[in-house]
Every structure is written in C-alpha cells, then in structure tokens.
C-alpha cells in the first residue's frame, strides 16, 4: 500500500531515505511541536470533514509521556447539528482488541493463567470449543488469529442481545466452527477475540466490561471510555452520519450500531474520547507502569506468528497479543486498525521514540461503512514527517515452491 501510495515520489525517496532517516532520529523532537500537529490535523483530519468524507473525527498524539494533541472535530450529531464536546466518545472497533490482549497479559502476570500455550478450553467454564481440534486451540492462537476458526463477517453482531454475561447457549450460536488446523495460518478472526473475553470473565468471575473498567480504564483516568453493551451506544457516542455517494439526493442517515453484543464486544466495542486515547497510548509506551506493567507490555509484543519467510524479510506481518508489528525505514511500529459501521480508526505506537498516534473518522459517503476519511493515510503522513518518507522496499527472496504459500493469504 505505501509503495503504491508513494509511487509518484519513489525516485526521490530512494535517493534520500538514508539522509531523512538519520535526520529524523536527531531532531524529531523539535519538529514534533504542538503547532506542527495542529497543522497536520487541519490538513489530514479536518480537511476530510470539510470535503464531506466524514462528519466527525478525533486525533491524539503523545510524545515522551506528554499528550501533545487530543482534539475532536466536526459534529456530535450531524443531522441535528449538535456540537462536539471533549467527553464525547468514538467507537474504535478492532483497536479494542489491543486492550483485550493486555487483559490476558495482566492475568498472566497474576498467575491466573499459566501460559499462552494453555488450551483455551482449560480456562472456559461456560463453553468448550468443540470438535477434534477444539482442545488444541491455545490462548495464543486466539490472540494471533491462528485458531483455525471460520471467520464470518455477517451475523457477528446483529444486536440480538442476550443476558450479560452471555449464556452458554448464546455463545454456542455465535462461535463458528473450526475449519483448519490450529496454528497453521493467520486468518483474522473477531470470534477468536470474543473467546478471549469469555476467558477473562470465566477466570476472574467478573463481567468483561466491569473487569476492564476496574483494572485498566479507571486506573488510567480514562473517564470517558467504556466497553459498551448498550445497543444504542449510549448518549455520549458520536452519531456517524452517512450519505449514499450513488444517490446524492438521498438524505443523510445514522450509521447503525452493531458491535455492542455481549459475545463479540471484546473484539470491538470500546468507546473513547481523544483525551483518553492519549492516556492509553502513553500507558502502552510505559508511562503508567503501575497499571500496564513493563511485563504486560513485553508480553503484548511477544511474537506469536509470522507470515511466510518472503515477507518476513520486510519485518512485517508479525502478530503479537492482538497487535501487529510493522517497520518504517527500519523503525519498529506496533498498531491496530478498526473498521465497523460508520467508524474507521487506527492506533500506532513507535516505542523507539516514545510516539503514539491515533485517528478516528465517523460518517462519510457510503450506505453502511461511511467510507471516506482514511486514518492510515493521515498517520502515514505524520510518520513521514517524523521518520522520513517511507523508502523503497528491500529485495524479496523469490518463492520457488508455490505450495509453501498456497492458502496462506486471503
């Protein structure tokens, strides 16, 4: 994606990337000022709202333990014209998975879970993964999307809330079958993280939302955040307004809220403010060691699964505990994105320079997703300022045996 995105500038990048990178490491702190970030947000975030590609957005940037930027933009309710306030919340979708991974890291620290190699069924009381492979699935498999579970999109969160916590019968209806040997390949699975939430509940004896509120959100002073089970999203959730690009005369409508299901919620139901995301990213960078300990951070970045050797040369495609590793000109990045009805989000941290960036867009021009503002594009532009423009990719070792990669990529 980056290679295509920067294709028009590749000739320059190939010649100058080394100089850019060395300069970035020397003076990124003086270039990363609040004034620069405000200008970046105007160009990459606010401009998308003004172009009609979103109805609201939020951006947070932390550096060296300080929250340099935490701003909301656009309308809280674009149909009613209600203004945005600092306590309003955005749905961040699958970025929520990172905090689910940290919940497991915390239980490992406390000795309530022995190892990521523990069979998942060992720690679930209400539900057991069935079939010949069920007992082979480990907690690490669930966190790294390698459980072998079928990964349906439709029907995952249809709003048919059962009691909370979910009953065994309801869980059984929501969890799809195992269709491939555990550990063989990475196929992104929301349902795998759903089972992580069930493990947390069964190990702690607490509802998932209440456990995370007490263990992580409140201690990090994330006052305007919640793992939400309310089908309406609560009265502080930003209303994403969507229009149909193919039918410009059709009036704007609200994007449906579909993720706050008592089973699937651990995979994507966290709602946050820009301020709270600043606190969270600082904690992931080690600035709240009493809440997110150094051990939890190390566990989160444990390499659980890697793609084929041809892509490993790029340093990408490495899965940690519900988080993914990438490289930008040799600098390690850890990130996760989110996409659900009406919201697109991305959180990225750069441990080497104590940098964290978060962008979320709400609403836009699509009947369902609100396709428009792209958090990846916005974040990539800021990374180019800090780490230098993304350089050319290194040579990739040819794959001589097609069978070795057949079926690994979808």
GROMACS .gro file of C-alpha atoms in nm:
model
  410
    1UNK     CA    1   0.000   0.000   0.000
    2UNK     CA    2   0.269   0.251   0.094
    3UNK     CA    3   0.467   0.167  -0.215
    4UNK     CA    4   0.167   0.237  -0.436
    5UNK     CA    5   0.068   0.541  -0.234
    6UNK     CA    6   0.411   0.697  -0.270
    7UNK     CA    7   0.478   0.571  -0.621
    8UNK     CA    8   0.499   0.919  -0.771
    9UNK     CA    9   0.774   1.013  -0.528
   10UNK     CA   10   0.973   0.689  -0.524
   11UNK     CA   11   1.260   0.821  -0.735
   12UNK     CA   12   1.326   1.092  -0.478
   13UNK     CA   13   1.272   0.861  -0.182
   14UNK     CA   14   1.522   0.601  -0.296
   15UNK     CA   15   1.794   0.863  -0.319
   16UNK     CA   16   1.719   1.048   0.005
   17UNK     CA   17   1.575   0.799   0.251
   18UNK     CA   18   1.903   0.740   0.437
   19UNK     CA   19   1.958   1.108   0.497
   20UNK     CA   20   1.597   1.158   0.600
   21UNK     CA   21   1.607   0.874   0.849
   22UNK     CA   22   1.928   0.986   1.016
   23UNK     CA   23   1.800   1.341   1.045
   24UNK     CA   24   1.469   1.222   1.190
   25UNK     CA   25   1.642   1.044   1.475
   26UNK     CA   26   1.839   1.358   1.556
   27UNK     CA   27   1.571   1.624   1.554
   28UNK     CA   28   1.229   1.462   1.560
   29UNK     CA   29   1.160   1.619   1.898
   30UNK     CA   30   1.199   1.975   1.776
   31UNK     CA   31   0.997   1.907   1.461
   32UNK     CA   32   0.714   1.739   1.656
   33UNK     CA   33   0.565   2.050   1.814
   34UNK     CA   34   0.202   2.114   1.902
   35UNK     CA   35   0.189   2.377   1.628
   36UNK     CA   36   0.305   2.118   1.374
   37UNK     CA   37   0.046   1.869   1.499
   38UNK     CA   38  -0.235   2.123   1.477
   39UNK     CA   39  -0.133   2.195   1.118
   40UNK     CA   40  -0.117   1.822   1.042
   41UNK     CA   41  -0.464   1.771   1.191
   42UNK     CA   42  -0.606   2.054   0.979
   43UNK     CA   43  -0.459   1.908   0.660
   44UNK     CA   44  -0.524   1.538   0.724
   45UNK     CA   45  -0.825   1.525   0.955
   46UNK     CA   46  -1.033   1.843   0.941
   47UNK     CA   47  -0.996   1.859   0.562
   48UNK     CA   48  -1.172   1.522   0.532
   49UNK     CA   49  -1.474   1.659   0.720
   50UNK     CA   50  -1.479   1.971   0.507
   51UNK     CA   51  -1.465   1.754   0.193
   52UNK     CA   52  -1.768   1.556   0.309
   53UNK     CA   53  -1.567   1.239   0.369
   54UNK     CA   54  -1.658   1.231   0.739
   55UNK     CA   55  -1.898   1.403   0.975
   56UNK     CA   56  -1.671   1.388   1.280
   57UNK     CA   57  -1.319   1.288   1.375
   58UNK     CA   58  -1.072   1.275   1.662
   59UNK     CA   59  -0.693   1.280   1.673
   60UNK     CA   60  -0.449   1.216   1.956
   61UNK     CA   61  -0.070   1.232   1.957
   62UNK     CA   62   0.158   1.157   2.251
   63UNK     CA   63   0.532   1.201   2.269
   64UNK     CA   64   0.772   1.140   2.556
   65UNK     CA   65   0.489   1.083   2.802
   66UNK     CA   66   0.310   1.406   2.714
   67UNK     CA   67  -0.023   1.438   2.536
   68UNK     CA   68   0.059   1.694   2.267
   69UNK     CA   69  -0.272   1.670   2.084
   70UNK     CA   70  -0.618   1.545   2.185
   71UNK     CA   71  -0.887   1.707   1.973
   72UNK     CA   72  -1.237   1.638   1.844
   73UNK     CA   73  -1.365   1.780   1.516
   74UNK     CA   74  -1.696   1.804   1.333
   75UNK     CA   75  -2.044   1.748   1.473
   76UNK     CA   76  -2.152   1.519   1.754
   77UNK     CA   77  -2.482   1.474   1.570
   78UNK     CA   78  -2.462   1.597   1.209
   79UNK     CA   79  -2.833   1.553   1.141
   80UNK     CA   80  -2.944   1.756   1.443
   81UNK     CA   81  -2.643   1.986   1.417
   82UNK     CA   82  -2.528   1.923   1.775
   83UNK     CA   83  -2.173   2.038   1.858
   84UNK     CA   84  -1.887   1.818   1.969
   85UNK     CA   85  -1.764   1.817   2.329
   86UNK     CA   86  -1.447   1.677   2.486
   87UNK     CA   87  -1.626   1.396   2.672
   88UNK     CA   88  -1.798   1.256   2.363
   89UNK     CA   89  -1.692   0.909   2.255
   90UNK     CA   90  -1.595   0.745   1.926
   91UNK     CA   91  -1.621   0.374   1.856
   92UNK     CA   92  -1.272   0.246   1.775
   93UNK     CA   93  -1.367  -0.101   1.651
   94UNK     CA   94  -1.088  -0.354   1.645
   95UNK     CA   95  -0.839  -0.122   1.814
   96UNK     CA   96  -1.030  -0.254   2.117
   97UNK     CA   97  -0.852  -0.586   2.068
   98UNK     CA   98  -0.528  -0.437   2.200
   99UNK     CA   99  -0.678  -0.381   2.544
  100UNK     CA  100  -0.823  -0.734   2.532
  101UNK     CA  101  -0.470  -0.860   2.477
  102UNK     CA  102  -0.349  -0.657   2.774
  103UNK     CA  103  -0.621  -0.812   2.990
  104UNK     CA  104  -0.470  -1.155   2.920
  105UNK     CA  105  -0.120  -1.016   2.986
  106UNK     CA  106  -0.243  -0.897   3.326
  107UNK     CA  107  -0.387  -1.240   3.412
  108UNK     CA  108  -0.055  -1.397   3.312
  109UNK     CA  109   0.128  -1.154   3.541
  110UNK     CA  110  -0.105  -1.252   3.826
  111UNK     CA  111  -0.058  -1.623   3.765
  112UNK     CA  112  -0.429  -1.673   3.695
  113UNK     CA  113  -0.333  -1.805   3.351
  114UNK     CA  114  -0.023  -2.021   3.325
  115UNK     CA  115   0.088  -1.960   2.968
  116UNK     CA  116  -0.022  -1.853   2.622
  117UNK     CA  117   0.025  -2.220   2.536
  118UNK     CA  118  -0.255  -2.316   2.775
  119UNK     CA  119  -0.551  -2.474   2.593
  120UNK     CA  120  -0.831  -2.218   2.576
  121UNK     CA  121  -1.083  -2.479   2.694
  122UNK     CA  122  -0.889  -2.514   3.021
  123UNK     CA  123  -0.994  -2.164   3.125
  124UNK     CA  124  -1.354  -2.156   2.995
  125UNK     CA  125  -1.630  -2.277   3.225
  126UNK     CA  126  -1.946  -2.189   3.030
  127UNK     CA  127  -1.840  -2.307   2.687
  128UNK     CA  128  -1.594  -2.555   2.538
  129UNK     CA  129  -1.463  -2.526   2.182
  130UNK     CA  130  -1.592  -2.845   2.020
  131UNK     CA  131  -1.452  -3.082   1.760
  132UNK     CA  132  -1.131  -3.277   1.710
  133UNK     CA  133  -0.922  -2.958   1.712
  134UNK     CA  134  -1.107  -2.781   1.994
  135UNK     CA  135  -0.869  -2.887   2.270
  136UNK     CA  136  -0.564  -2.794   2.056
  137UNK     CA  137  -0.656  -2.426   2.039
  138UNK     CA  138  -0.445  -2.223   2.279
  139UNK     CA  139  -0.491  -1.874   2.418
  140UNK     CA  140  -0.201  -1.767   2.196
  141UNK     CA  141  -0.388  -1.897   1.890
  142UNK     CA  142  -0.692  -1.686   1.977
  143UNK     CA  143  -0.481  -1.373   2.024
  144UNK     CA  144  -0.286  -1.420   1.699
  145UNK     CA  145  -0.582  -1.513   1.472
  146UNK     CA  146  -0.442  -1.862   1.418
  147UNK     CA  147  -0.712  -2.069   1.589
  148UNK     CA  148  -0.836  -2.219   1.261
  149UNK     CA  149  -1.180  -2.074   1.326
  150UNK     CA  150  -1.406  -1.980   1.039
  151UNK     CA  151  -1.428  -1.601   1.027
  152UNK     CA  152  -1.774  -1.488   0.914
  153UNK     CA  153  -1.846  -1.117   0.893
  154UNK     CA  154  -2.222  -1.103   0.866
  155UNK     CA  155  -2.417  -1.205   1.174
  156UNK     CA  156  -2.129  -1.144   1.413
  157UNK     CA  157  -2.300  -0.857   1.592
  158UNK     CA  158  -2.662  -0.834   1.484
  159UNK     CA  159  -2.786  -0.668   1.800
  160UNK     CA  160  -2.979  -0.967   1.937
  161UNK     CA  161  -2.851  -0.904   2.290
  162UNK     CA  162  -2.884  -1.192   2.531
  163UNK     CA  163  -2.826  -1.161   2.904
  164UNK     CA  164  -2.487  -1.028   3.022
  165UNK     CA  165  -2.261  -1.220   3.070
  166UNK     CA  166  -2.369  -1.429   2.773
  167UNK     CA  167  -2.526  -1.769   2.834
  168UNK     CA  168  -2.359  -2.089   2.710
  169UNK     CA  169  -2.637  -2.133   2.454
  170UNK     CA  170  -2.586  -1.781   2.317
  171UNK     CA  171  -2.208  -1.828   2.294
  172UNK     CA  172  -2.259  -2.153   2.105
  173UNK     CA  173  -2.478  -1.972   1.848
  174UNK     CA  174  -2.216  -1.701   1.796
  175UNK     CA  175  -1.895  -1.905   1.769
  176UNK     CA  176  -1.830  -2.056   1.423
  177UNK     CA  177  -1.673  -2.397   1.354
  178UNK     CA  178  -1.303  -2.478   1.339
  179UNK     CA  179  -1.217  -2.533   0.973
  180UNK     CA  180  -0.838  -2.570   0.967
  181UNK     CA  181  -0.566  -2.700   1.197
  182UNK     CA  182  -0.485  -2.452   1.478
  183UNK     CA  183  -0.158  -2.264   1.430
  184UNK     CA  184  -0.134  -2.330   1.055
  185UNK     CA  185  -0.222  -1.985   0.922
  186UNK     CA  186  -0.336  -1.640   1.029
  187UNK     CA  187  -0.694  -1.564   0.925
  188UNK     CA  188  -0.830  -1.257   1.101
  189UNK     CA  189  -1.099  -1.363   1.346
  190UNK     CA  190  -1.323  -1.140   1.555
  191UNK     CA  191  -1.467  -1.453   1.713
  192UNK     CA  192  -1.123  -1.551   1.845
  193UNK     CA  193  -1.113  -1.232   2.050
  194UNK     CA  194  -1.470  -1.296   2.156
  195UNK     CA  195  -1.346  -1.614   2.322
  196UNK     CA  196  -1.068  -1.412   2.487
  197UNK     CA  197  -1.339  -1.205   2.654
  198UNK     CA  198  -1.513  -1.519   2.775
  199UNK     CA  199  -1.185  -1.649   2.918
  200UNK     CA  200  -1.134  -1.322   3.108
  201UNK     CA  201  -1.486  -1.345   3.250
  202UNK     CA  202  -1.457  -1.709   3.350
  203UNK     CA  203  -1.112  -1.668   3.507
  204UNK     CA  204  -1.198  -1.351   3.704
  205UNK     CA  205  -1.564  -1.413   3.777
  206UNK     CA  206  -1.644  -1.059   3.659
  207UNK     CA  207  -1.829  -0.918   3.362
  208UNK     CA  208  -1.581  -0.823   3.092
  209UNK     CA  209  -1.677  -0.455   3.083
  210UNK     CA  210  -1.663  -0.424   3.460
  211UNK     CA  211  -1.330  -0.604   3.486
  212UNK     CA  212  -1.160  -0.376   3.232
  213UNK     CA  213  -1.313  -0.065   3.385
  214UNK     CA  214  -1.168  -0.152   3.725
  215UNK     CA  215  -0.837  -0.299   3.605
  216UNK     CA  216  -0.737  -0.060   3.325
  217UNK     CA  217  -0.977   0.221   3.231
  218UNK     CA  218  -1.027   0.383   3.572
  219UNK     CA  219  -0.662   0.349   3.685
  220UNK     CA  220  -0.554   0.519   3.360
  221UNK     CA  221  -0.802   0.803   3.422
  222UNK     CA  222  -0.993   0.709   3.107
  223UNK     CA  223  -1.307   0.879   3.239
  224UNK     CA  224  -1.483   0.900   2.904
  225UNK     CA  225  -1.429   0.542   2.789
  226UNK     CA  226  -1.632   0.224   2.820
  227UNK     CA  227  -1.667  -0.125   2.683
  228UNK     CA  228  -2.028  -0.064   2.594
  229UNK     CA  229  -2.304  -0.326   2.583
  230UNK     CA  230  -2.583  -0.072   2.527
  231UNK     CA  231  -2.730  -0.140   2.176
  232UNK     CA  232  -2.776   0.238   2.132
  233UNK     CA  233  -2.411   0.307   2.208
  234UNK     CA  234  -2.510   0.537   2.500
  235UNK     CA  235  -2.598   0.906   2.485
  236UNK     CA  236  -2.232   1.015   2.464
  237UNK     CA  237  -2.147   0.819   2.147
  238UNK     CA  238  -2.081   1.032   1.840
  239UNK     CA  239  -2.355   0.981   1.580
  240UNK     CA  240  -2.196   0.889   1.249
  241UNK     CA  241  -2.386   1.044   0.959
  242UNK     CA  242  -2.366   0.860   0.627
  243UNK     CA  243  -2.476   0.959   0.281
  244UNK     CA  244  -2.502   0.746  -0.031
  245UNK     CA  245  -2.243   0.851  -0.288
  246UNK     CA  246  -2.450   0.685  -0.561
  247UNK     CA  247  -2.765   0.871  -0.454
  248UNK     CA  248  -2.657   1.227  -0.369
  249UNK     CA  249  -3.017   1.348  -0.325
  250UNK     CA  250  -3.088   1.088  -0.059
  251UNK     CA  251  -3.084   1.245   0.291
  252UNK     CA  252  -2.814   1.166   0.547
  253UNK     CA  253  -2.891   0.885   0.789
  254UNK     CA  254  -2.725   0.749   1.102
  255UNK     CA  255  -2.493   0.452   1.062
  256UNK     CA  256  -2.632   0.152   1.251
  257UNK     CA  257  -2.466   0.049   1.576
  258UNK     CA  258  -2.386  -0.321   1.555
  259UNK     CA  259  -2.094  -0.421   1.776
  260UNK     CA  260  -2.215  -0.399   2.139
  261UNK     CA  261  -2.309  -0.764   2.165
  262UNK     CA  262  -2.223  -0.949   2.489
  263UNK     CA  263  -2.014  -1.205   2.298
  264UNK     CA  264  -1.843  -1.001   2.026
  265UNK     CA  265  -1.786  -0.685   2.236
  266UNK     CA  266  -1.425  -0.773   2.334
  267UNK     CA  267  -1.337  -0.764   1.963
  268UNK     CA  268  -1.453  -0.409   1.904
  269UNK     CA  269  -1.689  -0.226   2.141
  270UNK     CA  270  -1.454   0.015   2.321
  271UNK     CA  271  -1.574   0.376   2.300
  272UNK     CA  272  -1.323   0.650   2.381
  273UNK     CA  273  -1.250   1.021   2.376
  274UNK     CA  274  -0.937   1.171   2.221
  275UNK     CA  275  -0.806   1.262   2.568
  276UNK     CA  276  -0.847   0.905   2.693
  277UNK     CA  277  -0.668   0.761   2.392
  278UNK     CA  278  -0.373   0.982   2.484
  279UNK     CA  279  -0.367   0.825   2.830
  280UNK     CA  280  -0.394   0.477   2.681
  281UNK     CA  281  -0.111   0.521   2.431
  282UNK     CA  282   0.116   0.667   2.699
  283UNK     CA  283   0.045   0.361   2.913
  284UNK     CA  284   0.136   0.132   2.620
  285UNK     CA  285   0.464   0.324   2.594
  286UNK     CA  286   0.543   0.254   2.960
  287UNK     CA  287   0.428   0.574   3.133
  288UNK     CA  288   0.178   0.403   3.365
  289UNK     CA  289   0.384   0.110   3.499
  290UNK     CA  290   0.154   0.053   3.797
  291UNK     CA  291  -0.136  -0.018   3.563
  292UNK     CA  292   0.019  -0.157   3.245
  293UNK     CA  293   0.339  -0.307   3.374
  294UNK     CA  294   0.661  -0.349   3.175
  295UNK     CA  295   0.593  -0.722   3.180
  296UNK     CA  296   0.248  -0.670   3.028
  297UNK     CA  297   0.400  -0.457   2.753
  298UNK     CA  298   0.666  -0.719   2.681
  299UNK     CA  299   0.402  -0.990   2.670
  300UNK     CA  300   0.183  -0.786   2.435
  301UNK     CA  301   0.470  -0.757   2.186
  302UNK     CA  302   0.562  -1.125   2.204
  303UNK     CA  303   0.596  -1.262   1.850
  304UNK     CA  304   0.322  -1.524   1.824
  305UNK     CA  305   0.300  -1.578   1.450
  306UNK     CA  306   0.485  -1.468   1.137
  307UNK     CA  307   0.394  -1.479   0.773
  308UNK     CA  308   0.597  -1.659   0.507
  309UNK     CA  309   0.972  -1.601   0.501
  310UNK     CA  310   0.942  -1.389   0.185
  311UNK     CA  311   0.753  -1.122   0.375
  312UNK     CA  312   0.944  -1.167   0.700
  313UNK     CA  313   1.240  -1.000   0.530
  314UNK     CA  314   1.033  -0.681   0.540
  315UNK     CA  315   0.978  -0.715   0.916
  316UNK     CA  316   0.602  -0.708   0.870
  317UNK     CA  317   0.320  -0.949   0.927
  318UNK     CA  318   0.424  -1.033   1.283
  319UNK     CA  319   0.136  -1.084   1.523
  320UNK     CA  320   0.168  -1.010   1.893
  321UNK     CA  321  -0.107  -1.037   2.153
  322UNK     CA  322  -0.386  -0.881   1.946
  323UNK     CA  323  -0.150  -0.626   1.794
  324UNK     CA  324   0.060  -0.618   1.477
  325UNK     CA  325   0.422  -0.528   1.404
  326UNK     CA  326   0.543  -0.329   1.106
  327UNK     CA  327   0.859  -0.141   1.007
  328UNK     CA  328   0.906   0.211   0.874
  329UNK     CA  329   1.256   0.258   0.739
  330UNK     CA  330   1.381   0.008   0.996
  331UNK     CA  331   1.191   0.159   1.292
  332UNK     CA  332   0.955  -0.080   1.466
  333UNK     CA  333   0.585   0.010   1.477
  334UNK     CA  334   0.305  -0.160   1.671
  335UNK     CA  335  -0.050  -0.090   1.562
  336UNK     CA  336  -0.408  -0.195   1.511
  337UNK     CA  337  -0.686  -0.056   1.296
  338UNK     CA  338  -1.060  -0.064   1.331
  339UNK     CA  339  -1.346  -0.069   1.082
  340UNK     CA  340  -1.712  -0.101   1.166
  341UNK     CA  341  -2.039   0.061   1.076
  342UNK     CA  342  -1.976   0.436   1.049
  343UNK     CA  343  -1.626   0.443   1.206
  344UNK     CA  344  -1.267   0.397   1.077
  345UNK     CA  345  -0.979   0.412   1.326
  346UNK     CA  346  -0.608   0.344   1.367
  347UNK     CA  347  -0.375   0.349   1.667
  348UNK     CA  348   0.000   0.326   1.620
  349UNK     CA  349   0.289   0.347   1.865
  350UNK     CA  350   0.660   0.388   1.794
  351UNK     CA  351   0.838   0.265   2.110
  352UNK     CA  352   1.184   0.369   1.990
  353UNK     CA  353   1.092   0.739   2.005
  354UNK     CA  354   0.804   0.731   2.258
  355UNK     CA  355   0.548   0.833   1.998
  356UNK     CA  356   0.181   0.737   1.976
  357UNK     CA  357  -0.073   0.843   1.713
  358UNK     CA  358  -0.448   0.781   1.699
  359UNK     CA  359  -0.702   0.892   1.436
  360UNK     CA  360  -1.070   0.803   1.401
  361UNK     CA  361  -1.324   0.919   1.144
  362UNK     CA  362  -1.703   0.892   1.181
  363UNK     CA  363  -1.954   0.904   0.897
  364UNK     CA  364  -1.894   0.971   0.531
  365UNK     CA  365  -2.015   0.867   0.189
  366UNK     CA  366  -2.131   0.508   0.193
  367UNK     CA  367  -2.466   0.349   0.275
  368UNK     CA  368  -2.310   0.145   0.554
  369UNK     CA  369  -1.947   0.200   0.646
  370UNK     CA  370  -1.926   0.573   0.582
  371UNK     CA  371  -1.628   0.516   0.356
  372UNK     CA  372  -1.423   0.835   0.325
  373UNK     CA  373  -1.159   0.966   0.565
  374UNK     CA  374  -0.867   0.723   0.593
  375UNK     CA  375  -0.681   0.707   0.928
  376UNK     CA  376  -0.393   0.514   0.768
  377UNK     CA  377  -0.329   0.793   0.520
  378UNK     CA  378  -0.336   1.058   0.793
  379UNK     CA  379  -0.097   0.865   1.018
  380UNK     CA  380   0.140   0.779   0.732
  381UNK     CA  381   0.180   1.148   0.653
  382UNK     CA  382   0.277   1.227   1.012
  383UNK     CA  383   0.518   0.932   1.021
  384UNK     CA  384   0.684   1.067   0.706
  385UNK     CA  385   0.745   1.397   0.888
  386UNK     CA  386   0.892   1.223   1.192
  387UNK     CA  387   1.074   0.920   1.050
  388UNK     CA  388   1.139   1.041   0.697
  389UNK     CA  389   0.945   0.944   0.383
  390UNK     CA  390   0.887   0.572   0.351
  391UNK     CA  391   1.175   0.428   0.149
  392UNK     CA  392   1.197   0.161  -0.114
  393UNK     CA  393   1.127  -0.196  -0.009
  394UNK     CA  394   1.424  -0.434   0.018
  395UNK     CA  395   1.464  -0.717  -0.233
  396UNK     CA  396   1.244  -1.016  -0.159
  397UNK     CA  397   1.372  -1.371  -0.185
  398UNK     CA  398   1.191  -1.546  -0.471
  399UNK     CA  399   0.944  -1.815  -0.373
  400UNK     CA  400   1.031  -2.125  -0.569
  401UNK     CA  401   0.776  -2.356  -0.409
  402UNK     CA  402   0.421  -2.222  -0.464
  403UNK     CA  403   0.277  -2.488  -0.233
  404UNK     CA  404   0.461  -2.329   0.058
  405UNK     CA  405   0.241  -2.019   0.042
  406UNK     CA  406  -0.077  -2.153  -0.118
  407UNK     CA  407  -0.377  -2.079   0.101
  408UNK     CA  408  -0.190  -1.854   0.344
  409UNK     CA  409  -0.325  -1.526   0.211
  410UNK     CA  410  -0.688  -1.431   0.155
   0.00000   0.00000   0.00000
